[in-house]
Amino acid sequence: MPRLIGSFVYLAAVINVVSGLVRPFRGRLRWLSEMIPGAAAIDDAAAAAIVVSGILLALLAHALRRRKYRAWRAVLVLTVASVALHTVRLHVVPLLLSVGLLYLLLRYRKEFYAEGDPTTRWRALWWGLGLLVASTVIGVGMISLYDRRVIGGWPGLWPALQHVWLGMTGINGDLTFKGGEHRFDDFLSAVLLGLGLMTLLVPIGLALRATRPRPELSDADDARLRDLLERSPDSLGYFNLRRDKSIVWSESGKAAIAYRVLDGVMLASGDPVGDPEAWPGAISRFLEEADRHAWT
């Protein structure tokens, strides 16, 4: 189910982005603008929020497929928000998809139990760069898609990039757009500002959250391993003494397994070290650790 739900989240992400950007899906509340002041602005804000939620869903889908609890919690919040936003904008198909996803998330919530992987704050930097690229592509794509609304037509890549980057900071760029019943520049400004906030806030949240250090063999673990190797020699024992390893010990402390985690795979450094009679205990602890994080 986590793999199936993760794939479903990818689909929901695409639908959210498309429904927020493509013209045929937009403008359901325009008839309210004649009766309720500000209805058009609400519609644009909802569309921008839907685009942002779609990007975040796409970024979280992989972790959800790996049963990560944090990803499940974040996707649940985004799905609830998507249900509310699609209700406001009267989007029937995306609304039904979001409701179905919400049901699956709640129905199979016990499947998402895995703790976060060992990580560093460098991940926040990579997420920030990735979101910046994705936001830029979406902004330039919108200008290209609606180039007929740009006075003078398609302005070229560099002016479009400048307009997008300024818009992500809340500043209006040099491009001017044709007016009409639906002001495209208002909608574009709302989307770009939403993308800019997302690009800023997500890396900050990742940088400030509690993290675990990189795998590192402590001096105490190193001394204990060397003591085990003296009593139970192993021709490949030196490989377990690398400083980029993590260690899991048997309950008796008479055996241990060195390992690293690579993209969700818990890779043991060969056989356990220590008394062979204590190997089953070390192996059991190794498997328990893998299960707790949903590592392969």
C-alpha positions as CSV (number, residue, x, y, z in Angstrom):
1,M,0.0,0.0,0.0
2,P,2.7,2.6,0.7
3,R,4.0,2.1,-2.9
4,L,0.5,2.4,-4.3
5,I,-0.3,5.4,-2.2
6,G,3.0,7.0,-3.1
7,S,2.1,6.6,-6.8
8,F,-1.3,8.1,-6.1
9,V,0.4,11.1,-4.5
10,Y,2.5,11.6,-7.7
11,L,-0.8,11.7,-9.7
12,A,-2.4,14.1,-7.3
13,A,0.6,16.4,-7.5
14,V,0.4,16.5,-11.3
15,I,-3.4,17.2,-11.2
16,N,-2.9,20.0,-8.6
17,V,-0.3,21.7,-10.7
18,V,-2.3,21.4,-13.9
19,S,-5.5,22.5,-12.3
20,G,-3.9,25.6,-10.9
21,L,-2.1,26.7,-14.0
22,V,-4.1,25.7,-17.1
23,R,-6.8,28.2,-18.2
24,P,-9.7,25.7,-18.7
25,F,-9.6,24.7,-15.1
26,R,-9.5,28.2,-13.8
27,G,-12.0,31.0,-13.3
28,R,-14.9,29.1,-11.7
29,L,-15.5,32.0,-9.2
30,R,-15.4,34.8,-11.8
31,W,-19.2,35.1,-11.7
32,L,-18.9,35.9,-8.0
33,S,-16.7,38.9,-8.6
34,E,-19.7,40.9,-9.7
35,M,-21.5,40.1,-6.5
36,I,-18.7,39.8,-3.9
37,P,-15.8,42.1,-4.0
38,G,-12.4,40.3,-3.8
39,A,-13.8,37.0,-5.1
40,A,-11.3,37.1,-8.0
41,A,-8.4,37.6,-5.7
42,I,-9.5,34.6,-3.6
43,D,-9.6,32.5,-6.7
44,D,-6.1,33.5,-7.7
45,A,-4.8,32.9,-4.2
46,A,-6.4,29.5,-4.1
47,A,-4.9,28.6,-7.5
48,A,-1.4,29.6,-6.3
49,A,-1.8,27.6,-3.2
50,I,-2.9,24.5,-5.2
51,V,0.3,24.8,-7.4
52,V,2.5,25.0,-4.4
53,S,0.8,22.0,-2.7
54,G,1.2,20.0,-5.9
55,I,5.0,20.6,-6.0
56,L,5.3,19.7,-2.3
57,L,3.3,16.5,-2.8
58,A,5.7,15.5,-5.7
59,L,8.7,16.1,-3.4
60,L,7.2,14.0,-0.6
61,A,5.9,11.0,-2.7
62,H,9.2,9.1,-2.7
63,A,9.6,9.3,1.1
64,L,5.9,8.2,1.4
65,R,6.6,5.1,-0.7
66,R,9.4,4.3,1.8
67,R,6.8,4.4,4.7
68,K,8.3,7.5,6.3
69,Y,6.1,8.9,9.1
70,R,7.1,12.5,8.6
71,A,6.2,12.3,4.9
72,W,2.8,10.8,5.8
73,R,2.1,13.6,8.2
74,A,3.1,16.3,5.7
75,V,1.1,14.7,2.9
76,L,-1.9,14.4,5.1
77,V,-1.8,18.1,5.9
78,L,-1.3,19.0,2.2
79,T,-4.2,16.7,1.2
80,V,-6.6,18.3,3.6
81,A,-5.5,21.7,2.3
82,S,-6.1,20.5,-1.3
83,V,-9.6,19.3,-0.4
84,A,-10.4,22.7,1.0
85,L,-8.8,24.6,-2.0
86,H,-10.5,22.5,-4.6
87,T,-13.8,22.9,-2.8
88,V,-13.4,26.7,-2.9
89,R,-12.6,26.6,-6.6
90,L,-15.3,24.1,-7.5
91,H,-13.0,21.6,-9.1
92,V,-14.9,18.3,-9.0
93,V,-12.3,15.8,-10.4
94,P,-9.3,17.1,-8.4
95,L,-11.5,17.3,-5.3
96,L,-12.6,13.6,-5.6
97,L,-9.0,12.6,-6.2
98,S,-7.9,14.4,-3.0
99,V,-10.7,13.0,-1.0
100,G,-9.8,9.5,-2.2
101,L,-6.2,10.1,-1.3
102,L,-7.2,11.4,2.2
103,Y,-9.2,8.2,2.8
104,L,-6.2,6.0,1.8
105,L,-3.8,8.0,4.0
106,L,-6.1,7.5,7.0
107,R,-7.2,4.0,6.3
108,Y,-3.5,2.7,6.0
109,R,-1.9,5.1,8.5
110,K,-0.3,2.3,10.4
111,E,1.8,1.4,7.4
112,F,3.7,4.6,7.7
113,Y,5.8,4.0,10.8
114,A,9.4,4.5,9.6
115,E,11.7,7.0,11.3
116,G,13.7,9.6,9.4
117,D,17.0,8.6,7.8
118,P,20.3,9.9,9.2
119,T,20.8,13.2,7.5
120,T,22.6,16.5,7.6
121,R,21.5,20.1,7.0
122,W,23.1,19.9,3.6
123,R,19.8,18.4,2.5
124,A,18.1,21.7,3.1
125,L,20.5,23.4,0.6
126,W,19.8,20.8,-2.1
127,W,16.0,21.1,-1.5
128,G,16.3,24.9,-1.8
129,L,18.2,24.7,-5.1
130,G,15.7,22.1,-6.4
131,L,12.7,24.2,-5.5
132,L,14.3,27.3,-7.0
133,V,14.8,25.5,-10.3
134,A,11.3,24.0,-10.3
135,S,9.7,27.4,-9.4
136,T,11.7,29.1,-12.1
137,V,10.6,26.5,-14.7
138,I,6.9,26.9,-13.7
139,G,7.1,30.7,-13.8
140,V,8.7,30.9,-17.2
141,G,6.4,28.2,-18.5
142,M,3.4,30.2,-17.5
143,I,4.7,33.3,-19.3
144,S,5.3,31.2,-22.3
145,L,1.9,29.5,-22.1
146,Y,0.1,32.8,-21.9
147,D,2.4,34.9,-24.1
148,R,-0.6,36.3,-25.9
149,R,-1.4,38.2,-22.8
150,V,2.1,39.8,-22.7
151,I,2.2,43.2,-24.4
152,G,4.7,42.8,-27.2
153,G,4.5,39.0,-27.1
154,W,7.1,36.6,-25.8
155,P,9.8,38.8,-24.3
156,G,12.7,36.3,-24.5
157,L,14.2,34.0,-21.9
158,W,16.3,36.5,-19.9
159,P,13.5,39.1,-19.4
160,A,11.1,36.2,-18.4
161,L,13.6,34.9,-15.9
162,Q,14.0,38.3,-14.4
163,H,10.3,38.8,-14.1
164,V,9.9,35.4,-12.4
165,W,12.7,35.9,-9.9
166,L,11.4,39.4,-9.0
167,G,7.9,38.0,-8.7
168,M,9.1,35.3,-6.2
169,T,10.2,38.1,-3.9
170,G,6.9,40.0,-4.3
171,I,8.2,42.7,-6.6
172,N,6.6,43.4,-10.0
173,G,8.9,42.9,-13.0
174,D,9.2,44.9,-16.2
175,L,6.7,42.8,-18.2
176,T,3.2,44.3,-18.8
177,F,0.1,42.3,-19.5
178,K,-3.2,43.0,-21.2
179,G,-6.1,43.7,-19.0
180,G,-9.6,42.3,-19.2
181,E,-12.1,40.4,-17.2
182,H,-9.4,38.2,-15.8
183,R,-6.1,40.0,-15.0
184,F,-3.4,37.5,-15.7
185,D,-0.7,39.6,-14.0
186,D,-2.6,39.3,-10.7
187,F,-2.8,35.6,-11.0
188,L,0.9,35.3,-12.1
189,S,2.0,37.5,-9.2
190,A,0.1,35.3,-6.7
191,V,1.6,32.1,-8.1
192,L,5.2,33.5,-8.2
193,L,4.9,34.8,-4.6
194,G,3.6,31.5,-3.4
195,L,6.5,29.7,-5.2
196,G,8.9,32.1,-3.6
197,L,7.6,31.6,-0.1
198,M,7.7,27.8,-0.6
199,T,11.3,28.0,-1.9
200,L,12.3,30.0,1.2
201,L,10.3,28.3,3.9
202,V,10.9,24.6,3.1
203,P,14.7,24.8,3.3
204,I,14.5,26.8,6.5
205,G,12.2,24.2,8.0
206,L,14.6,21.4,7.0
207,A,17.6,23.3,8.4
208,L,15.9,24.0,11.7
209,R,14.5,20.5,12.4
210,A,16.3,18.0,14.6
211,T,18.8,16.0,12.6
212,R,21.1,13.1,13.2
213,P,24.8,13.4,12.4
214,R,26.5,11.5,9.6
215,P,27.5,7.9,10.3
216,E,30.7,8.0,12.3
217,L,32.6,5.4,14.3
218,S,33.1,6.8,17.8
219,D,36.3,6.2,19.8
220,A,34.4,4.0,22.2
221,D,33.0,1.8,19.4
222,D,36.4,1.7,17.8
223,A,38.0,0.4,21.0
224,R,35.3,-2.2,21.6
225,L,35.5,-3.4,18.0
226,R,39.3,-3.8,18.2
227,D,38.9,-5.7,21.4
228,L,36.4,-8.1,19.7
229,L,38.8,-8.5,16.8
230,E,41.6,-9.5,19.1
231,R,39.5,-12.2,20.7
232,S,37.8,-13.3,17.4
233,P,40.1,-12.5,14.5
234,D,38.6,-11.7,11.1
235,S,40.7,-11.2,8.0
236,L,38.2,-8.4,6.8
237,G,37.8,-6.9,10.3
238,Y,39.7,-3.7,9.4
239,F,36.8,-2.9,7.0
240,N,34.5,-2.5,10.0
241,L,36.9,0.1,11.5
242,R,36.2,2.8,8.9
243,R,35.1,6.1,10.4
244,D,32.1,6.4,8.1
245,K,30.4,3.4,9.6
246,S,27.6,3.1,12.2
247,I,27.5,0.2,14.7
248,V,24.8,-2.0,16.0
249,W,25.6,-4.2,19.0
250,S,24.2,-7.5,20.2
251,E,22.4,-7.3,23.6
252,S,25.3,-9.1,25.2
253,G,27.9,-6.8,23.6
254,K,29.9,-9.7,22.4
255,A,29.2,-9.1,18.7
256,A,28.5,-6.1,16.4
257,I,27.7,-5.2,12.8
258,A,29.0,-2.2,11.1
259,Y,26.8,-0.7,8.4
260,R,26.1,2.3,6.2
261,V,22.7,3.5,4.8
262,L,22.7,4.4,1.1
263,D,19.5,5.7,-0.4
264,G,17.3,3.6,1.9
265,V,19.5,0.5,1.8
266,M,21.1,-0.6,5.1
267,L,24.4,-2.1,3.9
268,A,26.2,-4.4,6.3
269,S,30.0,-4.5,6.2
270,G,30.3,-8.3,5.9
271,D,29.7,-10.8,8.7
272,P,29.3,-9.6,12.3
273,V,32.4,-9.0,14.3
274,G,33.0,-10.9,17.6
275,D,32.0,-14.2,19.1
276,P,30.0,-16.3,16.5
277,E,27.7,-17.5,19.3
278,A,26.5,-13.9,19.7
279,W,26.0,-13.3,15.9
280,P,22.3,-14.1,16.0
281,G,21.8,-11.4,18.6
282,A,23.6,-8.8,16.5
283,I,21.7,-9.9,13.4
284,S,18.4,-9.5,15.2
285,R,19.3,-6.0,16.4
286,F,20.4,-5.2,12.8
287,L,17.1,-6.3,11.4
288,E,15.2,-4.4,14.1
289,E,17.0,-1.2,13.2
290,A,16.2,-1.8,9.5
291,D,12.6,-2.4,10.3
292,R,12.3,0.7,12.4
293,H,13.5,2.9,9.6
294,A,11.9,0.9,6.8
295,W,15.3,0.3,5.2
296,T,16.0,-2.5,2.7
